[in-house]
mmCIF file of C-alpha atoms in Angstrom:
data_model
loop_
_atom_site.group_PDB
_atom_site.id
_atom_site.type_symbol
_atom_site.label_atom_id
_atom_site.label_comp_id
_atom_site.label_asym_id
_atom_site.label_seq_id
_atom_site.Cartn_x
_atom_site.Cartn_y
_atom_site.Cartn_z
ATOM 1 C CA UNK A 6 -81.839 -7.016 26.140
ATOM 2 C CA UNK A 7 -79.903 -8.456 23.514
ATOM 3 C CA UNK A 8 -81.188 -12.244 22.195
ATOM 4 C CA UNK A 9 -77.629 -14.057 22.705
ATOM 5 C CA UNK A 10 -78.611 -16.253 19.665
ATOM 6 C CA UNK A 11 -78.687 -13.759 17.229
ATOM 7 C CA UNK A 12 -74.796 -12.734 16.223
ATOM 8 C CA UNK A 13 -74.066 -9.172 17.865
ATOM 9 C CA UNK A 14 -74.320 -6.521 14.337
ATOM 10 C CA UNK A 15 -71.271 -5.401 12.723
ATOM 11 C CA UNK A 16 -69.231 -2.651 13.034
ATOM 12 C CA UNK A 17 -68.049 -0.632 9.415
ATOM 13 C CA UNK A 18 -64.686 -1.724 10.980
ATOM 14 C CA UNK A 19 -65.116 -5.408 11.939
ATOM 15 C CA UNK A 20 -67.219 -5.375 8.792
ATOM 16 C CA UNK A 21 -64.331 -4.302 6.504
ATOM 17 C CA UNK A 22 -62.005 -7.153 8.569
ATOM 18 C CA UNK A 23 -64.151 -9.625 8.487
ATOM 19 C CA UNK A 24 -64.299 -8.944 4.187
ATOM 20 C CA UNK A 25 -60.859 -9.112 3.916
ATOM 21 C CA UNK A 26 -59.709 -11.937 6.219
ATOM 22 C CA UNK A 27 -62.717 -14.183 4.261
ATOM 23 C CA UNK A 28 -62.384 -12.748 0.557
ATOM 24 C CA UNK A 29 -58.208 -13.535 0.603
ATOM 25 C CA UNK A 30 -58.956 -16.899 1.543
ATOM 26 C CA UNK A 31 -61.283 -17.024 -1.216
ATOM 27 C CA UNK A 32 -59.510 -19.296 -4.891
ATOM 28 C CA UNK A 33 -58.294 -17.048 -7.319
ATOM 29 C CA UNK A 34 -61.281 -17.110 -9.954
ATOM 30 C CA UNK A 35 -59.905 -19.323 -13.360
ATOM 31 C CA UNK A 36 -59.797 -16.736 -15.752
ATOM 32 C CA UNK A 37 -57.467 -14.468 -12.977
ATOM 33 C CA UNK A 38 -54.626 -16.534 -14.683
ATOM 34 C CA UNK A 39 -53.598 -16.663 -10.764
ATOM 35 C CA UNK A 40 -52.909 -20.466 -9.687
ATOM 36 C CA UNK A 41 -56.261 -21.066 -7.321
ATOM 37 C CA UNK A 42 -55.118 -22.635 -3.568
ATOM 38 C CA UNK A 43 -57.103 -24.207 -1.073
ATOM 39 C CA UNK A 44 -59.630 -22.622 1.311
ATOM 40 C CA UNK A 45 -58.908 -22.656 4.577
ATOM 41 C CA UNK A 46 -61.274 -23.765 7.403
ATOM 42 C CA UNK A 47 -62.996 -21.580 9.459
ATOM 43 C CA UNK A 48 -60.980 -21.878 12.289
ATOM 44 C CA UNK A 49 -58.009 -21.624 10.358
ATOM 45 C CA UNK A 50 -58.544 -17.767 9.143
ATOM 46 C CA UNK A 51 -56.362 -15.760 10.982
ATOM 47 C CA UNK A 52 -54.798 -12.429 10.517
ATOM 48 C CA UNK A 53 -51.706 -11.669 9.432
ATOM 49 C CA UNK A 54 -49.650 -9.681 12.593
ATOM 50 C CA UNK A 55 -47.148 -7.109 11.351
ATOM 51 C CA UNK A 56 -43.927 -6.369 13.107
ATOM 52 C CA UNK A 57 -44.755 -2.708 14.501
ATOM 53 C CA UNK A 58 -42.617 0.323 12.602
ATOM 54 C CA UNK A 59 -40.293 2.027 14.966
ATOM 55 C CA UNK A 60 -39.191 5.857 14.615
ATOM 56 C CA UNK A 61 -36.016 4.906 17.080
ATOM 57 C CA UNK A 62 -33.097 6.260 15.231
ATOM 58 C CA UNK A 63 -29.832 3.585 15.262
ATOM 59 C CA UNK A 64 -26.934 4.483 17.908
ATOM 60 C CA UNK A 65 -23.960 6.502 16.234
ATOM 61 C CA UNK A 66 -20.687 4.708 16.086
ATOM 62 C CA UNK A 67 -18.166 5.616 19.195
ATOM 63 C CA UNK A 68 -16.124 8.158 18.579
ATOM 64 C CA UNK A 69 -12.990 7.231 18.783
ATOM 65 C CA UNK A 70 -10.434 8.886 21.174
ATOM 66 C CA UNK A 71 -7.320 7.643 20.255
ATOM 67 C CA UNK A 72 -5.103 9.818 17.256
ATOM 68 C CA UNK A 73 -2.155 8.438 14.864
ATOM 69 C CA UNK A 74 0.086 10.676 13.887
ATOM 70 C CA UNK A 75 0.707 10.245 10.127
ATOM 71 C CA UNK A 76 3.719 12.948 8.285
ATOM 72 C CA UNK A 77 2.115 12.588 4.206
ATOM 73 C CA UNK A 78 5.080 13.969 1.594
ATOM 74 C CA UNK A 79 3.168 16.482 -0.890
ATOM 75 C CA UNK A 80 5.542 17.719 -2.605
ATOM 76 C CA UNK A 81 9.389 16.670 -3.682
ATOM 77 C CA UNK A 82 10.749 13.204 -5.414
ATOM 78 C CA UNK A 83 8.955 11.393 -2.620
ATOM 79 C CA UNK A 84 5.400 12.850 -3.369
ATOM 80 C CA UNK A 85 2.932 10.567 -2.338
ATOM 81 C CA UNK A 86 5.038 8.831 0.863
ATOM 82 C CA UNK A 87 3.676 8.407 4.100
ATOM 83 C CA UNK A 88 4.995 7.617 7.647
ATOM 84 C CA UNK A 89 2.593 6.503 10.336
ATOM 85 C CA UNK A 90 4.109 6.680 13.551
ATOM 86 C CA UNK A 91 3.573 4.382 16.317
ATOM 87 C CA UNK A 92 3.020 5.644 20.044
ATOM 88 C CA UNK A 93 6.159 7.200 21.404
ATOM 89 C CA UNK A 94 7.877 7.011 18.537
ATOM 90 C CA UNK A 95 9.824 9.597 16.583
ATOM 91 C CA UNK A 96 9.990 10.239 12.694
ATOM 92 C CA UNK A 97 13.497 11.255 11.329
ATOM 93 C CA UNK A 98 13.380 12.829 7.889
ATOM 94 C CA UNK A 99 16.551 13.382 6.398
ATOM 95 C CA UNK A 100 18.606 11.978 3.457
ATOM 96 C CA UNK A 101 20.773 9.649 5.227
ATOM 97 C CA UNK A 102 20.444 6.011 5.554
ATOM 98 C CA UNK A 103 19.326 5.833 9.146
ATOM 99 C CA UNK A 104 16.162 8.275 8.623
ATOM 100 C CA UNK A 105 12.725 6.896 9.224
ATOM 101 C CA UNK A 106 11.867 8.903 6.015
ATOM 102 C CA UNK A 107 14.061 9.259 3.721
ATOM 103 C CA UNK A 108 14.279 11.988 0.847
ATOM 104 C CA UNK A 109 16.222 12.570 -1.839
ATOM 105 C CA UNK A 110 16.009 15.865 -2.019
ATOM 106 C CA UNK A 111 19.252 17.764 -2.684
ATOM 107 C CA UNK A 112 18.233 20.558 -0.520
ATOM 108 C CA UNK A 113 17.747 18.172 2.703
ATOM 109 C CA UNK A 114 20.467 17.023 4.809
ATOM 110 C CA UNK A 115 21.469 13.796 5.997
ATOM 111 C CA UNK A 116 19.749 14.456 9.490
ATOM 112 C CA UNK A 117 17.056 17.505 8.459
ATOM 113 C CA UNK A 118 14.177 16.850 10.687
ATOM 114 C CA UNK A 119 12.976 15.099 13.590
ATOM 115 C CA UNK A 120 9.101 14.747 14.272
ATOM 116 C CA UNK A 121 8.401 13.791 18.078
ATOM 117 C CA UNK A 122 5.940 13.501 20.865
ATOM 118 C CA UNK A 123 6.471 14.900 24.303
ATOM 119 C CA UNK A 124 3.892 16.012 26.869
ATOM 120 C CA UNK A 125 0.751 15.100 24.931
ATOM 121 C CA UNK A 126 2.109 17.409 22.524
ATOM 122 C CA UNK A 127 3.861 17.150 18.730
ATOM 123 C CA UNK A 128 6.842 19.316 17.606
ATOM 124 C CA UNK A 129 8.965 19.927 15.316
ATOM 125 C CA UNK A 130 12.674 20.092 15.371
ATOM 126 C CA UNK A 131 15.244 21.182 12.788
ATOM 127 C CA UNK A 132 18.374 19.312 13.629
ATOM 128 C CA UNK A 133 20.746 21.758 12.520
ATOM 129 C CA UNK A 134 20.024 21.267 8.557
ATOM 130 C CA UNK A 135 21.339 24.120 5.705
ATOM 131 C CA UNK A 136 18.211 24.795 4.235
ATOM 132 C CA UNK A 137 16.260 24.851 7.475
ATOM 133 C CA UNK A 138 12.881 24.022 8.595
ATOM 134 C CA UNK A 139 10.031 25.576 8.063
ATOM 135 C CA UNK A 140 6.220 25.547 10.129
ATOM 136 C CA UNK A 141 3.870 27.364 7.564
ATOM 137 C CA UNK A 142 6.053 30.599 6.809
ATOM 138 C CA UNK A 143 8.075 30.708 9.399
ATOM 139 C CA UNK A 144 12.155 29.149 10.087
ATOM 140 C CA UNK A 145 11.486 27.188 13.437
ATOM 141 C CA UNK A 146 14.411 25.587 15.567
ATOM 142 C CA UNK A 147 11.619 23.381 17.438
ATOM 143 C CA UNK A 148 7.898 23.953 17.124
ATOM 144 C CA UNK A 149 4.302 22.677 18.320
ATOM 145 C CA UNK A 150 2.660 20.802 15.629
ATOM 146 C CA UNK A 151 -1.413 21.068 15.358
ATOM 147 C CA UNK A 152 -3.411 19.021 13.430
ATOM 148 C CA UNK A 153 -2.943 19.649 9.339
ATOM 149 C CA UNK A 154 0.201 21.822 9.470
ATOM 150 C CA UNK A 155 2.660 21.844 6.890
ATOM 151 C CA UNK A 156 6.043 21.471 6.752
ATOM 152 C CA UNK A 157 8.609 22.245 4.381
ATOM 153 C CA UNK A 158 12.219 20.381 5.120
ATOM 154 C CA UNK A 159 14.574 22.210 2.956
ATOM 155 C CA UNK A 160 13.788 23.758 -0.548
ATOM 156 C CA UNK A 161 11.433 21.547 -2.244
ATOM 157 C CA UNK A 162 9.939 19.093 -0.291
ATOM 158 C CA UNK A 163 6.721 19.468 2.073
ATOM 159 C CA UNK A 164 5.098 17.159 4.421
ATOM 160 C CA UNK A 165 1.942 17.794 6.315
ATOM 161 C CA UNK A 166 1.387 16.695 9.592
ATOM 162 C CA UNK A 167 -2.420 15.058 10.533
ATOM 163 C CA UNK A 168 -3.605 13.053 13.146
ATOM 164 C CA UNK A 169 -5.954 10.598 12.200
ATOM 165 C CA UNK A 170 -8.229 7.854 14.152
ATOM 166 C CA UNK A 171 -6.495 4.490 13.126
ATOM 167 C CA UNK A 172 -9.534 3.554 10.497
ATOM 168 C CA UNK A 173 -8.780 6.899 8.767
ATOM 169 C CA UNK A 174 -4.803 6.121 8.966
ATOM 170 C CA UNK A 175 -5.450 2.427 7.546
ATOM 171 C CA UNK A 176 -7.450 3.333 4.862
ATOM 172 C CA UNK A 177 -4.717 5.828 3.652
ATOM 173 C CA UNK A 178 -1.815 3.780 3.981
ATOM 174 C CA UNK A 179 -4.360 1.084 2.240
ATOM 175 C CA UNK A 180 -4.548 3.706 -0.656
ATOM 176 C CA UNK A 181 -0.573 4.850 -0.674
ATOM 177 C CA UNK A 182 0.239 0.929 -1.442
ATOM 178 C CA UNK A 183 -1.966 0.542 -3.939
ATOM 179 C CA UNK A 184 -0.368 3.262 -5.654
ATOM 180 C CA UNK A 185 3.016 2.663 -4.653
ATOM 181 C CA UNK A 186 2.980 -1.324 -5.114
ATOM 182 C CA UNK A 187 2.738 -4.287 -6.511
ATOM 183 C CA UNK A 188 -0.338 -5.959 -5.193
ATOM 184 C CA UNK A 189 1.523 -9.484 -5.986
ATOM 185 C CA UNK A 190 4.624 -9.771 -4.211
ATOM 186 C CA UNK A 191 4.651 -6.277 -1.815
ATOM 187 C CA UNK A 192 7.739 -4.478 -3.057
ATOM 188 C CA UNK A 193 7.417 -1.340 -5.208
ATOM 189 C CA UNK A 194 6.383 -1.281 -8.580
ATOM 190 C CA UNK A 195 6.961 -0.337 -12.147
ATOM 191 C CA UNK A 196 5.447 3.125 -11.780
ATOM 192 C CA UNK A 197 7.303 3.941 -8.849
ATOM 193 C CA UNK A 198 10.541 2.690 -9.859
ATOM 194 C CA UNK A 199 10.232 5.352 -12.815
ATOM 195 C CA UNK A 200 9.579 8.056 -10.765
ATOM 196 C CA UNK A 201 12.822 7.066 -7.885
ATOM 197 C CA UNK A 202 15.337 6.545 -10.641
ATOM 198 C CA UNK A 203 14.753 9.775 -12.063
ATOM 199 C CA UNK A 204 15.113 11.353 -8.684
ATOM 200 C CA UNK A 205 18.116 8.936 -7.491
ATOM 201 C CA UNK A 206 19.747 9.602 -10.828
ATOM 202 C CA UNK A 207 19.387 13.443 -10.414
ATOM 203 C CA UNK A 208 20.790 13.434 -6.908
ATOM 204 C CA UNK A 209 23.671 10.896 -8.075
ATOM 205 C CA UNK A 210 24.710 13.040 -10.043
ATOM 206 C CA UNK A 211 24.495 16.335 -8.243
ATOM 207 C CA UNK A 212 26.531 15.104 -4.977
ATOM 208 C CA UNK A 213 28.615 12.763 -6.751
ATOM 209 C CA UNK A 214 27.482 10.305 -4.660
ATOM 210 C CA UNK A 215 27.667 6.730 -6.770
ATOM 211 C CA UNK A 216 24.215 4.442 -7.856
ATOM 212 C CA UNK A 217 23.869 1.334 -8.567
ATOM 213 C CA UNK A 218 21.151 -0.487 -10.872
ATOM 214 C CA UNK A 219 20.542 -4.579 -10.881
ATOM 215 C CA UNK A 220 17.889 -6.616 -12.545
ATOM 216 C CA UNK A 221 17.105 -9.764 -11.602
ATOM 217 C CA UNK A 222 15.102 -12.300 -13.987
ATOM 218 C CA UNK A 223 13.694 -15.528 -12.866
ATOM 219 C CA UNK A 224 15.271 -18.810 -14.646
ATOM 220 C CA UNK A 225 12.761 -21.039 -16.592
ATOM 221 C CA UNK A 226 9.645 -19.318 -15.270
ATOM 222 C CA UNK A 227 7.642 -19.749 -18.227
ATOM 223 C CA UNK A 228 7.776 -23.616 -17.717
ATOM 224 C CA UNK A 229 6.435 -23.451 -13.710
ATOM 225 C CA UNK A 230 3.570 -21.846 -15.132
ATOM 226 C CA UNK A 231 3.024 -24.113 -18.144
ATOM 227 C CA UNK A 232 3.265 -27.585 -16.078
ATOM 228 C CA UNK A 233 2.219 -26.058 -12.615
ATOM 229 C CA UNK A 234 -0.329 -23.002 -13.010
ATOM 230 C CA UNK A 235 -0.289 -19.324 -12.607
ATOM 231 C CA UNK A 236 -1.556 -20.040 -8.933
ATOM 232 C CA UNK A 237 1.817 -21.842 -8.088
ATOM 233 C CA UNK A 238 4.172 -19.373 -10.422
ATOM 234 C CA UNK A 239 2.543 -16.083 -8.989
ATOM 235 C CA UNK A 240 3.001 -18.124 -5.530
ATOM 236 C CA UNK A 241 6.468 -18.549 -6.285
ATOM 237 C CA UNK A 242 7.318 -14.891 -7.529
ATOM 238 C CA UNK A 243 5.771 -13.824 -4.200
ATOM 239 C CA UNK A 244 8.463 -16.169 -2.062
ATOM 240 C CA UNK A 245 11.021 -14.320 -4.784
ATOM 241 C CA UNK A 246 9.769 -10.892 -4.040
ATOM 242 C CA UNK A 247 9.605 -11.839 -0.259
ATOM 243 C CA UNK A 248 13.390 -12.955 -0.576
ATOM 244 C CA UNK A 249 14.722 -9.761 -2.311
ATOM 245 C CA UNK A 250 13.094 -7.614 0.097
ATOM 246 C CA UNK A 251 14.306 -9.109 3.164
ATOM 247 C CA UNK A 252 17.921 -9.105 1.436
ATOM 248 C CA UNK A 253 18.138 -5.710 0.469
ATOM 249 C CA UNK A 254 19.290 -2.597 2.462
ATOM 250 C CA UNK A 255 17.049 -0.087 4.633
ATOM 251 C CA UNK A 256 18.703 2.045 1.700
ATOM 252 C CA UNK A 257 17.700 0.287 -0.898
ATOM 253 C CA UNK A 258 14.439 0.105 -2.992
ATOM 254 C CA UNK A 259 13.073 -3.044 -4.375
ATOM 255 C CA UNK A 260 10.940 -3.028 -7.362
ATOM 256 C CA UNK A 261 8.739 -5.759 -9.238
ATOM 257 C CA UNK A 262 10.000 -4.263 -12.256
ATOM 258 C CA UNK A 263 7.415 -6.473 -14.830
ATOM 259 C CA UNK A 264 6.342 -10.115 -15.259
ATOM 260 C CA UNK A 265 9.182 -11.848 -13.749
ATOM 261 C CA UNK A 266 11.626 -9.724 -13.493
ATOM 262 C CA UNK A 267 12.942 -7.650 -10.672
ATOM 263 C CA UNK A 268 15.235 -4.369 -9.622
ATOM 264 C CA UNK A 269 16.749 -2.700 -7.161
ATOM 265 C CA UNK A 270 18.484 0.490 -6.790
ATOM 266 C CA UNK A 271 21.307 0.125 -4.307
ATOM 267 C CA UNK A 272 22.332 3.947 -2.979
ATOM 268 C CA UNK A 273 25.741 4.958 -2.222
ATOM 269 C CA UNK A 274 27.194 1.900 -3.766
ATOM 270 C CA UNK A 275 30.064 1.555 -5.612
ATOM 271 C CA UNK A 276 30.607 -1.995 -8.360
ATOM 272 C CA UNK A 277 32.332 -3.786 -5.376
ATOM 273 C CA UNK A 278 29.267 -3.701 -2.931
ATOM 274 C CA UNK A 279 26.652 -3.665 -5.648
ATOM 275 C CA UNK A 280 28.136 -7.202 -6.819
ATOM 276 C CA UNK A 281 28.180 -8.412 -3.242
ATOM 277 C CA UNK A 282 24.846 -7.188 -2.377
ATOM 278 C CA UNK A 283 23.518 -8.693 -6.313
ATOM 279 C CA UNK A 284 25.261 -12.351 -5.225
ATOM 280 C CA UNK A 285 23.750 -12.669 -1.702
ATOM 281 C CA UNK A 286 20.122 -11.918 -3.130
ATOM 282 C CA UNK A 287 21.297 -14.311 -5.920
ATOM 283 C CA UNK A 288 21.607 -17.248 -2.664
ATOM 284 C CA UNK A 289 18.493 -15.561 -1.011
ATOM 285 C CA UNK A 290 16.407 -16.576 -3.734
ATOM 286 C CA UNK A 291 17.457 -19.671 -4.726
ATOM 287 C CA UNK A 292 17.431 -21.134 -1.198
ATOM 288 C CA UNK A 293 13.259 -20.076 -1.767
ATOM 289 C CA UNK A 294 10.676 -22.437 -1.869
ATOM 290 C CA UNK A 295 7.084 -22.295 -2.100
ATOM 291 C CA UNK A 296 4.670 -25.311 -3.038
ATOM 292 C CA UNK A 297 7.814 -27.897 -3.510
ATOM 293 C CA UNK A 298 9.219 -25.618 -6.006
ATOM 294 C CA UNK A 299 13.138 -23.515 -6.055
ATOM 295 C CA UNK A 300 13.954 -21.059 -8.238
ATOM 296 C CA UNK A 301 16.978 -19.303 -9.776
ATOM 297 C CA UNK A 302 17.760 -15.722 -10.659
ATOM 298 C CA UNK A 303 19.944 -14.396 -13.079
ATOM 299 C CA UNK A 304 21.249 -11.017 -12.527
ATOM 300 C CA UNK A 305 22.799 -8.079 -14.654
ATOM 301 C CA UNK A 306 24.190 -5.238 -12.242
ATOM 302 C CA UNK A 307 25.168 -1.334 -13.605
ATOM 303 C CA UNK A 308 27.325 1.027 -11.494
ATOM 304 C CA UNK A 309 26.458 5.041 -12.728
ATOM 305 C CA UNK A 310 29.610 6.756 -14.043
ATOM 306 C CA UNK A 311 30.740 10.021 -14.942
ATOM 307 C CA UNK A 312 29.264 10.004 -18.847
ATOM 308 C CA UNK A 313 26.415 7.702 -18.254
ATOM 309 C CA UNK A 314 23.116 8.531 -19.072
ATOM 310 C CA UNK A 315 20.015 7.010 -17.001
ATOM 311 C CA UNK A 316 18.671 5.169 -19.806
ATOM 312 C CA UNK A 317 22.344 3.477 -20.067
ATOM 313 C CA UNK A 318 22.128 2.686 -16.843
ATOM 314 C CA UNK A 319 19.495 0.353 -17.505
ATOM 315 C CA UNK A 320 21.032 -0.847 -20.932
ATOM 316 C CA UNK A 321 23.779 -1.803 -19.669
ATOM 317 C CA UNK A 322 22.311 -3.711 -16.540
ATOM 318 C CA UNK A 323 20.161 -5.328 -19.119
ATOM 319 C CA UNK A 324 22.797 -6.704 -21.501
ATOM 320 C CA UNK A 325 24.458 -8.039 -18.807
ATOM 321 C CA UNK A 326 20.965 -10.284 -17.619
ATOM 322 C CA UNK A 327 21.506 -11.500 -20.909
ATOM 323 C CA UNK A 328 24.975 -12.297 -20.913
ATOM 324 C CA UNK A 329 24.249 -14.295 -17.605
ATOM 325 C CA UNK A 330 21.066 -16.027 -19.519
ATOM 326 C CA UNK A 331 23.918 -17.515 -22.286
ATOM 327 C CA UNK A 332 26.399 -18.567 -19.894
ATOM 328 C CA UNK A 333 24.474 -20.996 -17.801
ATOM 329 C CA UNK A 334 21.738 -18.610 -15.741
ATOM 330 C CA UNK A 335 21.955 -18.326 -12.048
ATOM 331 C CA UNK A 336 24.490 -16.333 -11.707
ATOM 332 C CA UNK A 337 25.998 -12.440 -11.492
ATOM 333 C CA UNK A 338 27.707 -10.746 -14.218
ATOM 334 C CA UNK A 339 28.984 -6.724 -13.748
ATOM 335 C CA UNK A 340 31.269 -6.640 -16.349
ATOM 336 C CA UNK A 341 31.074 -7.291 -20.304
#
């Protein structure tokens, strides 16, 4: 029998414990260069208790049941466009002014397309254009959509057709506006107003339909930024931007066209509505305020004629900012 005075012999692993738990709350020895710290009583030597490592693998994220329908332009002067539809809604592509996307493709008619749900289902309809519409290779009068088909609506443009789960659908409409606009004020910018007047111009010209150019230019800006900020004048050409593109057309585009200066290309509009439509975004704008402040615009406005060229377009729309600049700002001027 075992004398319970003497201590019961140690295993090799209580030995190899007991070595560590005493030995690490042993100093550091001086010439270590490691700080020494105090000893602990006996009763205070514990062992350190490590959470226990799992193998259990995380849960997968739900899969999401719900689809958005989302028509993406790939090819024609709209390249790069994209229409998310909500649920029960239907998409319109055509070139007329009423069309949920519009294109201004000379090959597509005013009504070309129409895009709806019915039965679960997606289809396609052609809706009696020239050109026709087509479902891969083949002419279709009304057709069942699947997942990543593509559509061509007339002679140049295409659209495909995907259904996306709505993170998928917000990330690429998150991607389409950085490329399409400004990040400051919303509307479209500089690149994309390059690539639309070339197109607008071209179809102008080719239907004889008219086009109409205006650029707008914010009075006195430079001094809202010297004696407020750039945090009050970038809040202020947001309120602008906000103002232009609630005044505009569904057939119009609205650009942030550089610094403080604005456009917009009016469709279909002869000098007469172009100078009405320039004059009430003239009273949008300066009946703006943001942080205590009002601004002023002054606009030059360009109708397209038979011998002008795109880049006079602009020219002349410019010269006339400048004549409004001279004779007092805030104002419209469409003729020289």
């Amino acid at each position: 029998m075992r004398d319970r005075n003497k201590p019961a012999p140690l295993s090799p692993h209580s030995l190899g414990l007991a070595h560590r738990a005493t030995t690490d709350a042993l100093p550091a020895s001086s010439d270590s260069g490691v700080p020494a710290f105090p000893v602990a009583e006996d009763s205070d030597l514990t062992m350190p208790v490590f959470a226990e490592e799992t193998t259990q693998a995380s849960s997968p994220l739900p899969i999401v049941a719900e689809r958005i329908p989302c028509i993406t332009v790939l090819a024609g002067p709209e390249s790069g466009q994209s229409l998310t539809l909500e649920q029960g809604a239907q998409a319109i592509i055509g070139r007329g002014p009423d069309c949920n996307l519009r294109l201004t493709d000379s090959g597509v008619s005013r009504q070309h397309t129409r895009i709806f749900e019915k039965d679960g289902g997606f289809y396609a309809q052609d809706l009696g254009s020239t050109n026709g519409t087509f479902v891969g290779e083949h002419r279709i009068s009304t057709h069942p959509l699947s997942d990543n088909d593509v559509v061509r609506v007339g002679t140049t443009t295409i659209v495909k057709f995907r259904l996306m789960d709505p993170l998928e659908a917000s990330h690429l409409e998150r991607v389409m506006a950085a490329a399409l606009r400004d990040g400051l004020t919303g509307l479209f910018n500089r690149r994309c107003f390059d690539e639309r007047l070339v197109a607008e111009f071209a179809a102008s010209r080719r239907h004889g339909r008219d086009l109409a150019f205006m650029i707008f230019d914010v009075d006195n800006f430079k001094k809202v930024n010297d004696n407020f900020g750039h945090v009050v004048g970038d809040g202020l050409l947001r309120s602008i931007g906000t103002a232009i593109k609630n005044g505009v057309r569904t057939e119009d585009l609205a650009f942030r066209y550089g610094g403080e200066e604005f456009a917009v290309i009016a469709r279909e509009t002869h000098v007469k509505g172009a100078v009405l439509l320039a004059e009430r975004l003239r009273q949008a704008v300066a009946s703006t305020k943001s942080n205590g402040l009002r601004a002023t615009v002054s606009v030059g406005v360009s109708c397209l004629d038979a011998t002008m060229t795109m880049e006079r377009l602009i020219e002349v729309a410019d010269a006339r900012l400048y004549a409004a600049k001279r004779q007092g700002k805030n104002r419209v001027v469409f003729e020289d």
